[in-house]
PDB file of C-alpha atoms in Angstrom:
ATOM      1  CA  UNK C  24       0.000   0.000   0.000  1.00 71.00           C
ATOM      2  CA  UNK C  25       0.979   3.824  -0.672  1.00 80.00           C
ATOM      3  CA  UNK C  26       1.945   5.679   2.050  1.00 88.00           C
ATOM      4  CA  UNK C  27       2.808   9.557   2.234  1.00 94.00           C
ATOM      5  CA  UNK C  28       4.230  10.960   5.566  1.00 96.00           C
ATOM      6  CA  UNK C  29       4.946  14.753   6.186  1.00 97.00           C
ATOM      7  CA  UNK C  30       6.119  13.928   9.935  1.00 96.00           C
ATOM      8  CA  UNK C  31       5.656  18.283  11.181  1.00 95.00           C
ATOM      9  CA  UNK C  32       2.225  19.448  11.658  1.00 95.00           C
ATOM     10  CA  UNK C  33       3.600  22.538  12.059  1.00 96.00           C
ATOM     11  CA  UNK C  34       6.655  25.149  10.646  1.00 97.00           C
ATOM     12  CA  UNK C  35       7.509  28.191  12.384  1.00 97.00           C
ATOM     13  CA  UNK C  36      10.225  30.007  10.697  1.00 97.00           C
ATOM     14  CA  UNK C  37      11.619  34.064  10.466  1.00 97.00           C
ATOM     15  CA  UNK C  38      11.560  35.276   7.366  1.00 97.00           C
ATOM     16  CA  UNK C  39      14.515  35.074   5.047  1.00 97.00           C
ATOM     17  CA  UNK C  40      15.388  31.992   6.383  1.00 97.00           C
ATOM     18  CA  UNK C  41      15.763  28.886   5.166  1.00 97.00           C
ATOM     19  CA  UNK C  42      12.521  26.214   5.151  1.00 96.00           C
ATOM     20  CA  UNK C  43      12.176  22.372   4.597  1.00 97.00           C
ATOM     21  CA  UNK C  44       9.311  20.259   4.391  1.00 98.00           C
ATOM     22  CA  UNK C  45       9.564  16.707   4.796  1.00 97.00           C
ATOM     23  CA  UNK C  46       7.962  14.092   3.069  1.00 97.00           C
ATOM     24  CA  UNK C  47       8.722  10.552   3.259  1.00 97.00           C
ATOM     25  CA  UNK C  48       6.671   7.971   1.008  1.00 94.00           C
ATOM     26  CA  UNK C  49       6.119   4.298   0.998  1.00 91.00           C
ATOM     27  CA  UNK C  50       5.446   2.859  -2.056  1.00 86.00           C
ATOM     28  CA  UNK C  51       6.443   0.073  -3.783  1.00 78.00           C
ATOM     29  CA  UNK C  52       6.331   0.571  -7.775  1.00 77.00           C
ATOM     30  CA  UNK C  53       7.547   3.406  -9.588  1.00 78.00           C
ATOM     31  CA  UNK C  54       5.867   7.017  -7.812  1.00 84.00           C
ATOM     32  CA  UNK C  55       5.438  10.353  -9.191  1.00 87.00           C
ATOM     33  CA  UNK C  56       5.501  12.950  -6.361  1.00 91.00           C
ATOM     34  CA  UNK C  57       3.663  16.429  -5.919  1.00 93.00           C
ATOM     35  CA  UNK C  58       3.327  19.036  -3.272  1.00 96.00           C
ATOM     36  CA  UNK C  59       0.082  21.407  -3.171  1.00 95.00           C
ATOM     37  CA  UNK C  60      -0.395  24.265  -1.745  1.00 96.00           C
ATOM     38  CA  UNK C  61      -3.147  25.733   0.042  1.00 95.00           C
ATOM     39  CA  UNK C  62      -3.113  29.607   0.902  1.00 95.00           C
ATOM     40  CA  UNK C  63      -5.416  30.935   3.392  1.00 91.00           C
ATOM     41  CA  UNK C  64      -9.132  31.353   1.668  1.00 85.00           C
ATOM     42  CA  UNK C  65      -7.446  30.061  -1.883  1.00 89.00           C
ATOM     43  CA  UNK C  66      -8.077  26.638  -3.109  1.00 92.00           C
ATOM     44  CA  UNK C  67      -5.554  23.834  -3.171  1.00 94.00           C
ATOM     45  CA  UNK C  68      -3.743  24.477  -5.978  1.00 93.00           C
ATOM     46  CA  UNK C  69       0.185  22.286  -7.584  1.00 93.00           C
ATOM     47  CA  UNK C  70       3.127  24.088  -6.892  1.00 94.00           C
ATOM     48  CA  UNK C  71       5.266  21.235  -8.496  1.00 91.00           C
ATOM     49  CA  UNK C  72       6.036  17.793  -9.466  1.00 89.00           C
ATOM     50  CA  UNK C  73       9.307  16.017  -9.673  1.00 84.00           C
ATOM     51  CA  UNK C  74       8.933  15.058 -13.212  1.00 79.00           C
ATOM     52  CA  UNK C  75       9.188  18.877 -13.624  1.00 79.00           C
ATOM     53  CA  UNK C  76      12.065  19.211 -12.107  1.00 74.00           C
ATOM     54  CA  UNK C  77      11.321  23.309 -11.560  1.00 80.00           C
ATOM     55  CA  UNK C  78      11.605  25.434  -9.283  1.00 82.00           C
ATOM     56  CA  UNK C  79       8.291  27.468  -8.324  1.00 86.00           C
ATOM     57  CA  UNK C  80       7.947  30.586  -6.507  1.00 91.00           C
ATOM     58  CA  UNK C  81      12.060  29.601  -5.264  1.00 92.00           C
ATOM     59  CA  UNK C  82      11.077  26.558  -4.067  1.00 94.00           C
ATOM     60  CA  UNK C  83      12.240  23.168  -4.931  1.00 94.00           C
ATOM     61  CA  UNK C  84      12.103  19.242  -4.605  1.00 94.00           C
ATOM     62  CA  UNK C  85      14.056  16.344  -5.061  1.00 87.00           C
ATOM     63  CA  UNK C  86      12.913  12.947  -5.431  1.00 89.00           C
ATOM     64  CA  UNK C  87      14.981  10.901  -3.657  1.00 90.00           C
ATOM     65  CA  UNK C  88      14.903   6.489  -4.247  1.00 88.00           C
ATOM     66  CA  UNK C  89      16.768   5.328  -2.254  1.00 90.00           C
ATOM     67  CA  UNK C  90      15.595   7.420   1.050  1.00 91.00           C
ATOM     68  CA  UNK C  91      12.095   7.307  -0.306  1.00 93.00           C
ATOM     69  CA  UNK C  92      11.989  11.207   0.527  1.00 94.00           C
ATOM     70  CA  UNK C  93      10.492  14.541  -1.797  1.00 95.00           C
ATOM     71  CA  UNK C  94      11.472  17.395   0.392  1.00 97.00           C
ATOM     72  CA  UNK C  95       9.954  20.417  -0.101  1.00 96.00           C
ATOM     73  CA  UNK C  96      12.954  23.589   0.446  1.00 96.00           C
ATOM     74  CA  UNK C  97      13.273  26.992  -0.286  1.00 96.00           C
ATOM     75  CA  UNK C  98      16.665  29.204   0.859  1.00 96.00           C
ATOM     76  CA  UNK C  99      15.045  32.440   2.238  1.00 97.00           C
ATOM     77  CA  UNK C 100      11.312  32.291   3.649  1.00 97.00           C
ATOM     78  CA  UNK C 101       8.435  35.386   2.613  1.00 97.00           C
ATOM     79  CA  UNK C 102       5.651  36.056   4.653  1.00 96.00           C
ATOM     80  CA  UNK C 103       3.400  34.974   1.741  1.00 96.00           C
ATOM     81  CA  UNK C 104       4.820  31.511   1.626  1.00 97.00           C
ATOM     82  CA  UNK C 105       2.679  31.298   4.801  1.00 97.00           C
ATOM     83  CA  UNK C 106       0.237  28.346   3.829  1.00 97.00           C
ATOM     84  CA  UNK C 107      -0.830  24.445   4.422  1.00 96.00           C
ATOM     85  CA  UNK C 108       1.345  22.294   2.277  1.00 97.00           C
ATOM     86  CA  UNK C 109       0.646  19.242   1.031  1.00 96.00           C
ATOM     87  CA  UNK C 110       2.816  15.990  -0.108  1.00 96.00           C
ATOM     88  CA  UNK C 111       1.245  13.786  -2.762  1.00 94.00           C
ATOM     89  CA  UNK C 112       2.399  10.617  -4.510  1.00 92.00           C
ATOM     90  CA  UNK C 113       0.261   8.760  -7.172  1.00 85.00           C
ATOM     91  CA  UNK C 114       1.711   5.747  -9.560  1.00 74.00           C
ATOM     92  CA  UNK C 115       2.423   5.747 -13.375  1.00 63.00           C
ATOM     93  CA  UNK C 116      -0.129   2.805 -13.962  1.00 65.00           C
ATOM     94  CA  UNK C 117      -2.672   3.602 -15.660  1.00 58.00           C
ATOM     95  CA  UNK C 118      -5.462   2.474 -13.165  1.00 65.00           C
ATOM     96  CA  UNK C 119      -4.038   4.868 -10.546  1.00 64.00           C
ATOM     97  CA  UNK C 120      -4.207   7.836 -12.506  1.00 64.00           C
ATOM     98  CA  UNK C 121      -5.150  11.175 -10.708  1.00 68.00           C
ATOM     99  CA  UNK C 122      -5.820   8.836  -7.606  1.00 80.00           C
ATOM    100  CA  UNK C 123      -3.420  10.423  -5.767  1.00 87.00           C
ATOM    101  CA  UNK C 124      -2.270   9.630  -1.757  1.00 90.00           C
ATOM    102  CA  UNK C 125      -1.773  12.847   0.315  1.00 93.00           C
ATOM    103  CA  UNK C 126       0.221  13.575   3.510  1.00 95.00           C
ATOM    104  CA  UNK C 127      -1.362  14.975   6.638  1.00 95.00           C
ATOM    105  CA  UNK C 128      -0.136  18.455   5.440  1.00 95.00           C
ATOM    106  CA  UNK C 129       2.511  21.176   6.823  1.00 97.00           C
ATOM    107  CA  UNK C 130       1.357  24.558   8.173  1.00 96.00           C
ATOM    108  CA  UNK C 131       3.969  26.800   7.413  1.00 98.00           C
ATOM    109  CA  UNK C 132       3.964  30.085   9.422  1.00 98.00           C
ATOM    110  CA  UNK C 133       6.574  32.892   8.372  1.00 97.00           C
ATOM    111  CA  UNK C 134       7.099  35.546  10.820  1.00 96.00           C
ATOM    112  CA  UNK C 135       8.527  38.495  10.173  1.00 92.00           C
TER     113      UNK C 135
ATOM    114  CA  UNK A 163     -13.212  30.237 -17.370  1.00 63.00           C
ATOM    115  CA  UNK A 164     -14.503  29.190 -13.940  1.00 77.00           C
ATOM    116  CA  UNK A 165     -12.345  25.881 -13.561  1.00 94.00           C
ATOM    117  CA  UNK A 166     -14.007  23.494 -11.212  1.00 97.00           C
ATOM    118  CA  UNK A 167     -17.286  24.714  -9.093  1.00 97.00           C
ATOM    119  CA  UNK A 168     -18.969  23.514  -6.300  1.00 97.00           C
ATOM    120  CA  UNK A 169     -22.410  24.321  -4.755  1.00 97.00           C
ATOM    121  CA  UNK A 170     -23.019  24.880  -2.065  1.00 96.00           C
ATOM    122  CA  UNK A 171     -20.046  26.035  -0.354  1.00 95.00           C
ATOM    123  CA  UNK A 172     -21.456  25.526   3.332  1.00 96.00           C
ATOM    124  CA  UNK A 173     -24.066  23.265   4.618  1.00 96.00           C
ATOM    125  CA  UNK A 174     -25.427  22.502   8.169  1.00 97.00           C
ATOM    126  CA  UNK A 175     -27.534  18.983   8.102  1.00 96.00           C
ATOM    127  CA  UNK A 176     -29.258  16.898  11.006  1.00 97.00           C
ATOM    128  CA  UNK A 177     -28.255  13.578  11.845  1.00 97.00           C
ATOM    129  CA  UNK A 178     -30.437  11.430   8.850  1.00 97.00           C
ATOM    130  CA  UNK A 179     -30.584  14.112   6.572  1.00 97.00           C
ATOM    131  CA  UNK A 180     -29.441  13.424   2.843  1.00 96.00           C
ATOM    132  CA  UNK A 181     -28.258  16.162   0.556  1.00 96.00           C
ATOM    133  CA  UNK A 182     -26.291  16.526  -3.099  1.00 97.00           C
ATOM    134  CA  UNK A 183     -23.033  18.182  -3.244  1.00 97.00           C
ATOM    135  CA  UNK A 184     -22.346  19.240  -7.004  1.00 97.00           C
ATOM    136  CA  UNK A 185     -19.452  19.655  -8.938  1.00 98.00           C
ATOM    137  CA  UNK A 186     -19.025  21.432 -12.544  1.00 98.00           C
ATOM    138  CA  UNK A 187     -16.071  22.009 -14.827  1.00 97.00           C
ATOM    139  CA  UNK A 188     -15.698  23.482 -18.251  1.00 96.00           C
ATOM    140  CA  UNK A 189     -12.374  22.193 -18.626  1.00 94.00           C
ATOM    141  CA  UNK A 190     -13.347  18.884 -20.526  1.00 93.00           C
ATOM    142  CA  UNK A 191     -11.417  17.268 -18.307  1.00 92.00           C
ATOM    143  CA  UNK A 192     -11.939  13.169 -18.172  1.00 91.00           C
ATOM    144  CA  UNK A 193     -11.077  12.380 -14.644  1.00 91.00           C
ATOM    145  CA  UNK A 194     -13.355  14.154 -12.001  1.00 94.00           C
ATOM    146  CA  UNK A 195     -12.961  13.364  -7.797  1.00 95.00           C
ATOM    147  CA  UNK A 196     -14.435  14.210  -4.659  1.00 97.00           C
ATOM    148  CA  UNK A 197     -11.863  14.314  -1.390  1.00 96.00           C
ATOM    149  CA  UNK A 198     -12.790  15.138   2.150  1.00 97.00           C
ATOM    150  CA  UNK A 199      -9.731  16.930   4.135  1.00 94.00           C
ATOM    151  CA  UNK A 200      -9.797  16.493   7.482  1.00 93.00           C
ATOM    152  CA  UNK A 201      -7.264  17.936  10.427  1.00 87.00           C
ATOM    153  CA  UNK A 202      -4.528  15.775  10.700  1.00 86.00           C
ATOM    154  CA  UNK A 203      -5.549  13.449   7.956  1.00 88.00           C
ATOM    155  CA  UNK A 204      -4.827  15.204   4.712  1.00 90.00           C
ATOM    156  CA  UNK A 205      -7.079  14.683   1.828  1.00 93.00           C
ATOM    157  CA  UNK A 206      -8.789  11.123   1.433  1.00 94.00           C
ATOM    158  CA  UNK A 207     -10.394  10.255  -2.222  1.00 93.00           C
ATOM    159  CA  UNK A 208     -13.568   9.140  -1.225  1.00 96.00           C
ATOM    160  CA  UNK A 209     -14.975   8.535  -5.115  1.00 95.00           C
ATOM    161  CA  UNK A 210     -13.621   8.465  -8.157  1.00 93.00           C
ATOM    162  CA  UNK A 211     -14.617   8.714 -12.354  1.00 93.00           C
ATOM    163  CA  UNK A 212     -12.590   8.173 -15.407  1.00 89.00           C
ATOM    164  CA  UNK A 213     -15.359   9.262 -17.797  1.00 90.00           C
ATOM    165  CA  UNK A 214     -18.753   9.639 -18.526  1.00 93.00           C
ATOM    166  CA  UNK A 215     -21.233   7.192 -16.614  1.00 93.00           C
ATOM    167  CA  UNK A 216     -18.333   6.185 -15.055  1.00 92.00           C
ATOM    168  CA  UNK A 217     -17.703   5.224 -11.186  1.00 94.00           C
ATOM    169  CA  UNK A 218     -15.267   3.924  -9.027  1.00 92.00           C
ATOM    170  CA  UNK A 219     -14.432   3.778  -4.739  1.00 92.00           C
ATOM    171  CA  UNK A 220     -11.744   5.676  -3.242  1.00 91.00           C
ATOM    172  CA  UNK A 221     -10.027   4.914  -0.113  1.00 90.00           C
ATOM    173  CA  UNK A 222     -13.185   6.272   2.312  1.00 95.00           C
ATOM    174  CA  UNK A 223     -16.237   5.768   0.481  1.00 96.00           C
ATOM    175  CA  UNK A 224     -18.482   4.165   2.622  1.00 96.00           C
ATOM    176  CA  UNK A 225     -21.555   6.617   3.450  1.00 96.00           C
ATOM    177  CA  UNK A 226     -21.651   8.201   0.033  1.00 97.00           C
ATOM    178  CA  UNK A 227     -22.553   7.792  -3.562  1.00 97.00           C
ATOM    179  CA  UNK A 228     -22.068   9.585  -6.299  1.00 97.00           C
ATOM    180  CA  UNK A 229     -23.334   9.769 -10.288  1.00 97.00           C
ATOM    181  CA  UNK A 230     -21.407  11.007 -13.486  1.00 97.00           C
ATOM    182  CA  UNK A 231     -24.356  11.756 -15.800  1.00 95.00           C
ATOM    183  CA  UNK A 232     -22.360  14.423 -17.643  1.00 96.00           C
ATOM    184  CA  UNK A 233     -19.045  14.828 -18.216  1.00 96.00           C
ATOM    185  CA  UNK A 234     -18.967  18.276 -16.794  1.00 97.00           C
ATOM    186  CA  UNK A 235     -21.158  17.248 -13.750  1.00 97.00           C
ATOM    187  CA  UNK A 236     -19.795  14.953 -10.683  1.00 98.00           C
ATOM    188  CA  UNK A 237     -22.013  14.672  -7.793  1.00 98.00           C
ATOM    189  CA  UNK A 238     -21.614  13.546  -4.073  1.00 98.00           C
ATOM    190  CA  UNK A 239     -24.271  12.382  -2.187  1.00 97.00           C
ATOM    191  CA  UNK A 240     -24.869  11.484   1.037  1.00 96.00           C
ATOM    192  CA  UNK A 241     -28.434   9.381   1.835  1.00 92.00           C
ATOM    193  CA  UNK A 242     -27.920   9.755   5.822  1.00 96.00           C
ATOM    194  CA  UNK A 243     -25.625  12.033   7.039  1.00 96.00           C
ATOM    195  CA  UNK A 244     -24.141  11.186  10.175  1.00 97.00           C
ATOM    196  CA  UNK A 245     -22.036  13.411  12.811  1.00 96.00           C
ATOM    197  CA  UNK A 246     -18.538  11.604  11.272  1.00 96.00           C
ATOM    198  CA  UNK A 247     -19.095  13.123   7.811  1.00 97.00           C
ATOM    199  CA  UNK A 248     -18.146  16.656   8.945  1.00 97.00           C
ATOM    200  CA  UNK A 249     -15.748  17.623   6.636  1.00 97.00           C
ATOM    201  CA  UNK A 250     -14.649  19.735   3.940  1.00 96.00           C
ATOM    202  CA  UNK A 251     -15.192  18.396   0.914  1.00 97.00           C
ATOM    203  CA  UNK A 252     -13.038  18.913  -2.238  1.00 96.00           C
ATOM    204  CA  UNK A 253     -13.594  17.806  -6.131  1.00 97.00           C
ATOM    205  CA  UNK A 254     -11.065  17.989  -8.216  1.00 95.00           C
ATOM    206  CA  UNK A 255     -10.388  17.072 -11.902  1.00 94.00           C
ATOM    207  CA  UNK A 256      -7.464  15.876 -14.277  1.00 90.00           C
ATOM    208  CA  UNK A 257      -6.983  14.969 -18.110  1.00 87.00           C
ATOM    209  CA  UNK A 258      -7.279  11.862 -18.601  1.00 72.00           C
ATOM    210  CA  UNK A 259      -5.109   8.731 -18.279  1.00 65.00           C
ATOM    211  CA  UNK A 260      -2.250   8.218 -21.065  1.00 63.00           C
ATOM    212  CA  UNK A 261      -1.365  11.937 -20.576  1.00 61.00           C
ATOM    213  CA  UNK A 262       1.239  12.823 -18.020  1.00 65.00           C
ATOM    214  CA  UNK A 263      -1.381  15.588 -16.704  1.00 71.00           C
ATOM    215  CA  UNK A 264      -3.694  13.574 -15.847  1.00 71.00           C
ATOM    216  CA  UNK A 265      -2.055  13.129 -12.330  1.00 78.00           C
ATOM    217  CA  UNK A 266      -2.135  17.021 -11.841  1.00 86.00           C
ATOM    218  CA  UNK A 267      -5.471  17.807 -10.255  1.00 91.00           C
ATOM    219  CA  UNK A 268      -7.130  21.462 -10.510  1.00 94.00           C
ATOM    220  CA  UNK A 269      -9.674  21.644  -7.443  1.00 95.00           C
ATOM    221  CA  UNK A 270     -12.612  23.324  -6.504  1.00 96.00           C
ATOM    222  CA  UNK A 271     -12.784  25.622  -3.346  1.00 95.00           C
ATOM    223  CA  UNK A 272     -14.714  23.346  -1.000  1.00 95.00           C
ATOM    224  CA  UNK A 273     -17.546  22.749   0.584  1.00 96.00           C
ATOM    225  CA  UNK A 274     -17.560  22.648   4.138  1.00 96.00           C
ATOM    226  CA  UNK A 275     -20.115  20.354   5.808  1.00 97.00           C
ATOM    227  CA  UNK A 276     -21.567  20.195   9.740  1.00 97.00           C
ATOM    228  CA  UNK A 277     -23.701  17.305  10.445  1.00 97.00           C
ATOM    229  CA  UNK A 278     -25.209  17.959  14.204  1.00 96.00           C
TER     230      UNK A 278
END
C-alpha cells in the first residue's frame, strides 16, 4: 500500500530563512511525487512535481529512491509563503491515474 | 473560465438528513474526484470517475454515492448524514489517463459540511 508521511504538523520560521518540508513515502512501484499548496481562503492548488524538475515561486524538490523522501525547500522564507502544504504521490499505472495519496499536510507560518 | 465549481459552499444537516453536493467544470477534463480533508488526515479520495457514466471507490467511500451523468457534472451524495461526515469536501479534476497531466489535479474551493 501507498503511504505519504509529512512527519511536522507545524513550521515556524523568520523570514529570510531557510525552510524544509519533509515528506517521506512508501510505495512500492515506480511514484510520481507532488506538493500542493493551500493559501489561506485560496483553493488547493500544484506548486510542483518532480517530473518537472522546476523550481516554483524559489522553491524546490528532489525525489529521492533510495531514502524514499520529496522534500519540499526553499533558501530564504516570505511572509506569503505562509500556507498548508501538502505531499502527494500517485503511480504511473494507468489504473491509478489522478488517484493520488496525500500527507497529513505542513502549516507553514513565516514571521517576520 | 470558472475551472471546477462547487455548490453549495457551506451546509449545516441533522443527523439522517441526505443532501447533493455538485461539482461542474468546463475544462473537458476526463477524470473528475471528490476528497474530504480532514485535520490531521490530509485529503482522502472518497470517489472516483474516469469518464462519462463512469464510477469507481476511493479509499473512504463508505456513506456516500455519487453519479457522473455528464461529463462536466460529478455529484456527491450522502443518503444519511451522520455526525462523522463533517468535513470539507473537495472535487477535483485531471486529463485523462495516457497523458502525463492527468495526475495534476485542478480543485474546486470546498464545501464545508456540519452534520449535528
Amino acid at each position: 500500500a501507498q503511504r505519504v508521511t509529512q512527519p511536522e504538523k507545524l513550521l515556524s520560521v523568520f523570514k529570510g530563512a531557510p525552510v524544509e518540508l519533509k515528506c517521506n513515502y512508501s510505495y512500492s512501484g515506480s511514484p510520481e511525487l507532488f506538493w500542493y499548496v493551500q493559501y489561506s481562503r485560496q483553493r488547493l492548488q500544484l506548486l510542483l512535481r518532480h517530473i518537472s524538475r522546476e523550481s516554483i515561486k524559489g522553491f524546490t524538490a528532489d525525489l529521492n529512491k533510495g531514502e524514499t523522501s520529496f522534500h519540499l525547500k526553499k533558501p530564504f522564507a516570505q511572509e506569503e509563503d505562509s500556507a498548508m502544504y501538502y505531499c502527494a504521490l500517485s503511480s504511473w499505472t494507468t489504473d491509478s491515474w489522478g488517484k493520488l495519496q496525500f500527507g497529513a499536510g505542513t502549516q507553514v507560518v513565516v514571521t517576520p | 473560465n470558472a475551472g471546477v465549481t462547487q455548490t453549495p459552499k457551506f451546509r449545516v444537516l441533522k443527523t439522517g438528513q441526505s443532501m447533493t453536493l455538485l461539482c461542474a467544470q468546463d475544462m473537458n477534463h476526463e477524470y473528475m474526484y471528490w476528497y474530504r480533508q480532514d485535520p490531521g488526515m490530509g485529503l482522502r479520495l472518497i470517489h472516483y470517475s474516469v469518464g462519462e457514466g463512469t464510477t469507481a471507490k476511493g479509499e473512504v467511500p463508505d456513506g456516500y454515492n455519487v453519479s457522473r451523468l455528464k461529463k462536466q457534472n460529478f455529484l456527491l451524495g450522502l443518503e444519511s448524514a451522520a455526525p462523522s461526515q463533517t468535513s470539507v469536501y473537495f472535487c477535483a479534476s485531471s486529463p485523462g489517463g495516457g497523458n502525463s497531466g492527468a495526475n495534476v489535479l485542478t480543485f474546486g474551493a470546498g464545501s464545508r459540511l456540519t452534520v449535528l
